[in-house]
Short mmCIF file of C-alpha atoms and ligand atoms in Angstrom, two decimals:
data_model
loop_
_atom_site.label_atom_id
_atom_site.label_comp_id
_atom_site.label_asym_id
_atom_site.label_seq_id
_atom_site.Cartn_x
_atom_site.Cartn_y
_atom_site.Cartn_z
CA MET C 25 -5.73 -23.68 1.22
CA GLU C 26 -6.01 -25.37 -2.17
CA ASP C 27 -4.80 -23.50 -5.25
CA GLN C 28 -8.16 -23.38 -6.92
CA VAL C 29 -10.01 -22.21 -3.81
CA PHE C 30 -7.41 -19.51 -3.24
CA GLU C 31 -7.57 -18.32 -6.86
CA GLU C 32 -11.35 -18.12 -6.75
CA GLU C 33 -11.39 -16.29 -3.42
CA LEU C 34 -8.74 -13.88 -4.65
CA LYS C 35 -10.73 -13.18 -7.79
CA ARG C 36 -13.93 -12.59 -5.88
CA LYS C 37 -12.33 -10.38 -3.24
CA SER C 38 -10.31 -8.42 -5.79
CA ALA C 39 -13.48 -7.69 -7.75
CA THR C 40 -15.12 -6.31 -4.60
CA VAL C 41 -12.07 -4.19 -3.82
CA GLU C 42 -11.98 -2.85 -7.37
CA GLN C 43 -15.66 -1.93 -7.26
CA VAL C 44 -15.23 -0.07 -3.99
CA ILE C 45 -12.21 1.89 -5.24
CA ARG C 46 -13.96 2.97 -8.42
CA ARG C 47 -17.08 4.06 -6.56
CA TYR C 48 -15.10 6.65 -4.59
CA LEU C 49 -13.06 8.17 -7.43
CA PRO C 50 -13.77 11.89 -8.03
CA LYS C 51 -16.47 12.58 -10.62
CA ASP C 52 -16.36 15.14 -13.39
CA ASP C 53 -18.23 18.22 -12.14
CA GLY C 54 -18.18 19.96 -15.50
CA GLY C 55 -15.91 22.76 -14.23
CA TYR C 56 -12.57 24.02 -15.47
CA ALA C 57 -10.47 21.70 -13.30
CA LYS C 58 -11.03 18.75 -15.60
CA LYS C 59 -7.38 17.89 -16.17
CA ILE C 60 -6.39 17.39 -12.56
CA ARG C 61 -9.33 15.05 -11.99
CA GLU C 62 -8.37 13.15 -15.13
CA ALA C 63 -4.74 12.92 -13.98
CA MET C 64 -5.82 11.73 -10.50
CA CYS C 65 -7.99 9.00 -11.99
CA TYR C 66 -5.49 7.96 -14.66
CA SER C 67 -3.13 6.03 -12.40
CA MET C 68 -5.94 4.87 -10.10
CA GLU C 69 -7.83 3.39 -13.03
CA VAL C 70 -4.80 1.74 -14.62
CA GLY C 71 -4.92 -0.47 -11.55
CA GLY C 72 -2.28 -2.33 -9.62
CA LYS C 73 -2.33 -5.26 -7.27
CA ARG C 74 -4.67 -3.42 -4.85
CA LEU C 75 -2.87 -5.18 -2.04
CA ARG C 76 -3.47 -2.55 0.64
CA PRO C 77 -7.28 -2.31 0.34
CA LEU C 78 -7.42 -6.10 0.10
CA LEU C 79 -5.49 -6.41 3.37
CA MET C 80 -7.86 -3.91 4.98
CA TYR C 81 -10.89 -5.84 3.78
CA GLU C 82 -9.43 -9.08 5.15
CA SER C 83 -8.48 -7.61 8.49
CA TYR C 84 -11.90 -5.95 8.94
CA HIS C 85 -13.73 -9.21 8.28
CA LEU C 86 -11.27 -11.29 10.27
CA PHE C 87 -12.17 -9.28 13.37
CA GLY C 88 -15.89 -9.53 12.71
CA GLY C 89 -16.61 -6.25 10.91
CA GLU C 90 -19.65 -6.32 8.68
CA SER C 91 -20.65 -2.81 7.71
CA ALA C 92 -19.77 -0.43 4.88
CA ILE C 93 -17.72 1.92 7.10
CA VAL C 94 -14.54 0.20 5.92
CA GLU C 95 -15.18 1.00 2.25
CA PRO C 96 -14.20 4.70 2.19
CA PHE C 97 -11.01 3.71 4.02
CA MET C 98 -10.26 1.00 1.44
CA ALA C 99 -10.48 3.58 -1.33
CA ALA C 100 -8.50 6.10 0.73
CA ILE C 101 -5.51 3.81 1.34
CA GLU C 102 -5.26 3.04 -2.37
CA MET C 103 -5.39 6.78 -3.15
CA ILE C 104 -2.60 7.48 -0.69
CA HIS C 105 -0.53 4.63 -2.09
CA THR C 106 -1.11 5.83 -5.66
CA HIS C 107 -0.19 9.39 -4.64
CA SER C 108 3.09 8.00 -3.27
CA LEU C 109 3.78 6.25 -6.59
CA ILE C 110 2.98 9.30 -8.76
CA HIS C 111 5.42 11.38 -6.74
CA ASP C 112 7.99 8.58 -6.43
CA ASP C 113 8.14 8.34 -10.24
CA LEU C 114 8.68 12.08 -10.81
CA PRO C 115 11.95 13.17 -12.45
CA ALA C 116 12.95 14.81 -9.16
CA ILE C 117 12.67 11.50 -7.31
CA ASP C 118 13.13 8.15 -9.13
CA ASN C 119 12.55 9.48 -12.64
CA ASP C 120 10.65 6.48 -13.99
CA ASP C 121 8.46 6.59 -17.07
CA LEU C 122 6.50 3.36 -16.70
CA ARG C 123 4.06 2.41 -13.91
CA ARG C 124 1.44 -0.30 -13.80
CA GLY C 125 2.31 -1.10 -17.40
CA LYS C 126 1.48 2.40 -18.67
CA PRO C 127 3.39 5.68 -19.05
CA THR C 128 3.66 7.40 -15.66
CA THR C 129 1.35 10.28 -14.79
CA HIS C 130 4.02 12.92 -15.45
CA ALA C 131 4.83 11.31 -18.81
CA VAL C 132 1.20 11.74 -19.85
CA TYR C 133 0.14 14.97 -18.14
CA GLY C 134 3.47 16.74 -17.61
CA GLU C 135 5.33 17.32 -14.38
CA PRO C 136 3.34 20.25 -12.97
CA MET C 137 0.04 18.42 -13.34
CA ALA C 138 1.47 15.16 -11.96
CA LEU C 139 2.71 17.02 -8.91
CA LEU C 140 -0.70 18.57 -8.33
CA ALA C 141 -2.56 15.34 -9.09
CA GLY C 142 -0.42 13.53 -6.51
CA ASP C 143 -1.21 16.20 -3.90
CA ALA C 144 -4.88 16.15 -4.83
CA LEU C 145 -5.06 12.39 -4.48
CA LEU C 146 -3.55 12.56 -1.02
CA ASN C 147 -6.08 15.18 0.01
CA TYR C 148 -8.95 13.36 -1.65
CA ALA C 149 -8.04 10.27 0.34
CA TYR C 150 -8.96 12.07 3.55
CA GLU C 151 -12.06 13.62 2.00
CA THR C 152 -13.05 10.07 1.12
CA ALA C 153 -12.20 8.47 4.47
CA PHE C 154 -14.31 11.09 6.29
CA GLN C 155 -17.31 9.81 4.38
CA SER C 156 -17.23 6.79 6.66
CA PHE C 157 -19.24 8.87 9.16
CA LEU C 158 -22.11 9.08 6.67
CA TYR C 159 -22.81 5.41 7.27
CA ILE C 160 -23.40 5.81 10.99
CA TYR C 161 -25.42 9.02 11.41
CA GLY C 162 -28.56 8.30 13.37
CA ARG C 163 -27.46 4.81 14.34
CA ASP C 164 -27.57 3.60 17.95
CA ASP C 165 -23.86 2.83 17.89
CA PHE C 166 -22.92 6.31 16.61
CA GLN C 167 -20.74 7.13 19.62
CA GLU C 168 -18.82 3.85 19.75
CA THR C 169 -18.34 3.41 16.01
CA GLY C 170 -17.62 7.13 15.59
CA GLU C 171 -14.73 6.79 18.01
CA ARG C 172 -13.37 3.88 15.97
CA ILE C 173 -13.57 5.97 12.81
CA VAL C 174 -11.66 8.81 14.47
CA GLU C 175 -8.95 6.36 15.56
CA ALA C 176 -8.82 4.93 12.03
CA LEU C 177 -8.41 8.45 10.59
CA ARG C 178 -5.64 9.15 13.08
CA THR C 179 -3.86 5.93 12.13
CA LEU C 180 -4.23 6.62 8.40
CA SER C 181 -2.74 10.10 8.68
CA GLU C 182 0.06 9.06 11.03
CA LYS C 183 1.20 6.16 8.82
CA THR C 184 1.25 8.44 5.78
CA GLY C 185 3.07 11.49 7.13
CA ILE C 186 6.36 12.25 8.80
CA ARG C 187 5.87 9.40 11.23
CA GLY C 188 5.13 7.14 8.29
CA MET C 189 5.66 6.68 4.56
CA LEU C 190 6.88 10.23 3.91
CA ALA C 191 9.60 9.91 6.55
CA GLY C 192 10.88 6.80 4.75
CA GLN C 193 10.71 8.41 1.33
CA SER C 194 12.66 11.41 2.66
CA VAL C 195 15.53 9.33 4.00
CA ASP C 196 15.41 7.26 0.81
CA VAL C 197 15.96 10.31 -1.44
CA GLU C 198 18.54 11.82 0.89
CA ASN C 199 20.69 8.77 0.60
CA GLU C 200 20.57 7.89 -3.06
CA LYS C 201 23.64 8.57 -5.17
CA SER C 202 25.65 8.85 -1.96
CA GLY C 203 27.62 5.65 -2.53
CA HIS C 204 26.63 2.18 -1.42
CA LEU C 205 28.69 2.26 1.73
CA SER C 206 26.98 5.24 3.31
CA ILE C 207 23.83 3.32 4.17
CA ASP C 208 24.09 0.48 6.60
CA ARG C 209 21.56 -2.24 7.32
CA ASP C 210 20.01 -0.26 10.17
CA MET C 211 19.32 2.75 8.06
CA LEU C 212 18.05 0.64 5.18
CA ASP C 213 15.66 -1.14 7.54
CA TYR C 214 14.45 2.26 8.75
CA ILE C 215 13.80 3.35 5.15
CA TYR C 216 11.86 0.17 4.36
CA GLU C 217 9.93 0.15 7.61
CA TYR C 218 8.77 3.67 6.90
CA LYS C 219 8.45 4.01 3.15
CA THR C 220 6.80 0.61 2.66
CA SER C 221 5.72 -1.12 5.87
CA LYS C 222 3.78 1.85 7.24
CA LEU C 223 1.32 1.73 4.34
CA ILE C 224 0.92 -2.03 4.91
CA GLU C 225 0.52 -1.70 8.69
CA ALA C 226 -2.11 1.00 8.08
CA PRO C 227 -4.72 -1.15 6.30
CA LEU C 228 -4.21 -4.12 8.63
CA GLU C 229 -4.58 -1.94 11.71
CA ILE C 230 -7.44 0.17 10.32
CA GLY C 231 -9.46 -2.93 9.43
CA ALA C 232 -8.98 -4.18 12.99
CA ILE C 233 -9.75 -0.79 14.57
CA LEU C 234 -12.97 -0.35 12.62
CA ALA C 235 -14.08 -3.86 13.55
CA GLY C 236 -13.45 -3.14 17.24
CA ALA C 237 -10.57 -5.56 17.74
CA ASP C 238 -8.77 -5.41 21.07
CA LYS C 239 -5.31 -4.01 21.81
CA SER C 240 -3.45 -7.29 21.52
CA ASP C 241 -4.95 -7.94 18.08
CA LEU C 242 -3.93 -4.45 16.99
CA PHE C 243 -0.42 -5.15 18.17
CA CYS C 244 -0.46 -8.35 16.11
CA MET C 245 -1.60 -6.49 12.99
CA ASN C 246 1.16 -3.93 13.49
CA ASP C 247 3.77 -6.64 13.77
CA LEU C 248 2.32 -8.47 10.77
CA GLY C 249 2.41 -5.27 8.69
CA LYS C 250 6.06 -4.72 9.55
CA LYS C 251 7.03 -8.22 8.39
CA ILE C 252 4.90 -8.22 5.24
CA GLY C 253 6.08 -4.71 4.34
CA LEU C 254 9.76 -5.48 4.74
CA ALA C 255 9.44 -8.72 2.75
CA PHE C 256 7.44 -6.85 0.11
CA GLN C 257 10.09 -4.15 -0.33
CA ILE C 258 12.95 -6.66 -0.45
CA GLN C 259 11.06 -8.61 -3.11
CA ASP C 260 10.61 -5.29 -4.95
CA ASP C 261 14.40 -4.81 -4.83
CA ILE C 262 14.89 -8.31 -6.24
CA LEU C 263 12.37 -7.75 -9.04
CA ASP C 264 14.10 -4.50 -9.97
CA VAL C 265 17.09 -6.66 -10.88
CA THR C 266 15.62 -10.00 -11.97
CA GLY C 267 12.07 -9.15 -13.06
CA ASP C 268 10.44 -8.94 -16.43
CA GLU C 269 9.58 -5.35 -17.32
CA LYS C 270 6.40 -6.28 -19.15
CA GLU C 271 5.08 -8.33 -16.28
CA LEU C 272 6.28 -5.94 -13.59
CA GLY C 273 4.83 -2.93 -15.38
CA LYS C 274 7.69 -0.67 -14.34
CA PRO C 275 11.25 -0.16 -15.57
CA LEU C 276 13.95 -2.57 -14.45
CA HIS C 277 17.22 -1.34 -12.91
CA SER C 278 15.67 1.84 -11.54
CA ASP C 279 17.58 1.30 -8.28
CA GLU C 280 20.92 0.90 -10.04
CA ARG C 281 20.30 4.00 -12.16
CA ASN C 282 19.54 5.98 -9.00
CA GLU C 283 22.51 4.44 -7.19
CA LYS C 284 20.38 3.09 -4.39
CA THR C 285 21.53 0.88 -1.61
CA THR C 286 19.08 -2.02 -1.46
CA TYR C 287 18.93 -5.49 0.08
CA VAL C 288 20.30 -6.74 -3.23
CA THR C 289 23.34 -4.45 -3.18
CA LEU C 290 24.00 -5.35 0.48
CA PHE C 291 23.32 -9.10 0.44
CA GLY C 292 23.04 -10.15 -3.21
CA VAL C 293 19.94 -11.64 -4.82
CA ASP C 294 20.25 -14.92 -2.89
CA GLY C 295 20.77 -13.18 0.44
CA ALA C 296 17.78 -10.96 -0.24
CA ARG C 297 15.64 -13.98 -1.18
CA ALA C 298 16.60 -15.74 2.02
CA LYS C 299 15.48 -12.70 3.99
CA VAL C 300 12.11 -12.65 2.20
CA GLU C 301 11.65 -16.31 3.16
CA VAL C 302 12.41 -15.69 6.82
CA LEU C 303 10.11 -12.66 7.03
CA THR C 304 7.34 -14.59 5.28
CA GLU C 305 7.63 -17.44 7.76
CA GLN C 306 7.45 -14.93 10.60
CA ALA C 307 4.37 -13.31 9.07
CA VAL C 308 2.69 -16.71 8.73
CA GLY C 309 3.65 -17.48 12.33
CA ILE C 310 1.90 -14.31 13.51
CA LEU C 311 -1.23 -15.15 11.50
CA GLU C 312 -1.32 -18.62 13.05
CA THR C 313 -1.71 -17.04 16.49
CA VAL C 314 -4.71 -14.94 15.45
CA PRO C 315 -8.05 -16.55 16.20
CA GLY C 316 -10.43 -16.80 13.26
CA ASP C 317 -10.02 -18.00 9.71
CA THR C 318 -6.67 -16.74 8.45
CA ALA C 319 -6.20 -19.38 5.73
CA PHE C 320 -6.67 -16.89 2.89
CA LEU C 321 -4.32 -14.32 4.42
CA ILE C 322 -1.68 -16.97 5.07
CA ARG C 323 -1.84 -18.09 1.48
CA LEU C 324 -1.75 -14.47 0.26
CA VAL C 325 1.38 -13.75 2.29
CA LYS C 326 3.07 -16.84 0.85
CA GLU C 327 2.11 -15.80 -2.69
CA LEU C 328 3.64 -12.37 -2.15
CA ALA C 329 7.00 -13.94 -1.36
CA GLY C 330 7.15 -15.48 -4.82
CA ARG C 331 5.46 -12.69 -6.72
CA THR C 332 6.76 -11.67 -10.12
CA LYS C 333 4.85 -8.38 -10.35
C1 LIG F 194 4.97 -0.39 -5.24
O1 LIG F 194 3.86 -0.95 -4.62
C2 LIG F 194 5.75 0.42 -4.26
C3 LIG F 194 6.40 -0.38 -3.23
C4 LIG F 194 6.15 -0.22 -1.99
C5 LIG F 194 7.39 -1.37 -3.60
P1 LIG F 194 3.01 -2.10 -5.31
O2 LIG F 194 3.93 -3.15 -5.82
O3 LIG F 194 1.95 -2.54 -4.37
O4 LIG F 194 2.36 -1.34 -6.56
P2 LIG F 194 0.98 -1.57 -7.30
O5 LIG F 194 -0.07 -0.89 -6.49
O6 LIG F 194 0.72 -3.03 -7.45
O7 LIG F 194 1.15 -0.88 -8.63
C1 LIG F 195 8.88 3.35 -3.15
O1 LIG F 195 9.88 2.41 -3.25
C2 LIG F 195 7.94 3.12 -2.07
C3 LIG F 195 6.96 4.24 -2.01
C4 LIG F 195 6.57 4.73 -0.88
C5 LIG F 195 6.41 4.82 -3.23
P1 LIG F 195 10.41 2.17 -4.73
O2 LIG F 195 10.87 3.46 -5.34
O3 LIG F 195 11.35 1.04 -4.73
O4 LIG F 195 9.05 1.71 -5.46
P2 LIG F 195 8.94 1.39 -7.00
O5 LIG F 195 9.94 0.31 -7.32
O6 LIG F 195 9.20 2.66 -7.74
O7 LIG F 195 7.53 0.89 -7.14
MG1 LIG F 196 11.57 5.33 -4.70
MG1 LIG F 197 10.53 4.13 -7.38
MG1 LIG F 198 11.52 -0.40 -6.34
#
């Protein structure tokens, strides 16, 4: 895909994703709980790459989906992701004061409110995803599409919880400051597969589920999510060392400060880069086997390998 075509498509799709996310943010109801709503929206509105909802949008359309049922799920995955970042940045976890180019939620609203806002965002994600049913009431395909929505909800919750992102985050915190030798490659891969890949598998699989893709396509999306997620986290490790703070929008050397084992501490920057390349090739290889137009996704995956933010 040509550069200009890709840039235009990315711009157009990102604008759609952004619109959807903003539509589902909680509104001010005039009550006393103003602050928590404000804190929830703060990090959501600052923005980010919006990679996960974009992947969901792509996967849904790739497998022929064409209704609005995917939209609440697109907003929900970004809420869950943002919840994970608000909590990840807390003094008790990574203790970072910059996120998406702005002071972190706890730096602005204080730790107690950031903790609650993170929880509330996680809960609001499910409140939002449930709204998907509103699009199908009274429709002839209520039964069939309803079952897809239930499966999508199950997938979303599984990939977030103790069989997903939170499992990875838990092993990640357990092992920091424990000396670089205590974590081997196997355990590091476990951490990355769970803390990062699960929330990349989720949108790819949910898009496919909602569109009614078959089992083998779902398997493909799972495999694709694993590869993209692992490459994405290794690139994140690299950027923590070699990135530009202004562009990255988060503090450099957070991993070193927290004495984390990463792909960079195990294999060096060059070794880590080589791994990103291999995983990216594998991800592209998977996409080449999927019927339908995957040109945009292929290009997106390649861009991620060289990302600087
Ligand atoms: C950051 O995710 C956390 C990791 C899994 C490395 P992103 O790099 O997607 O963060 P935003 O959403 O663009 O801010
Ligand atoms: C966190 O990994 C992944 C999450 C599930 C939040 P990192 O701790 O490396 O993410 P950043 O670098 O703070 O974005
Ligand atoms: Mg962390
Ligand atoms: Mg962190
Ligand atoms: Mg990081």
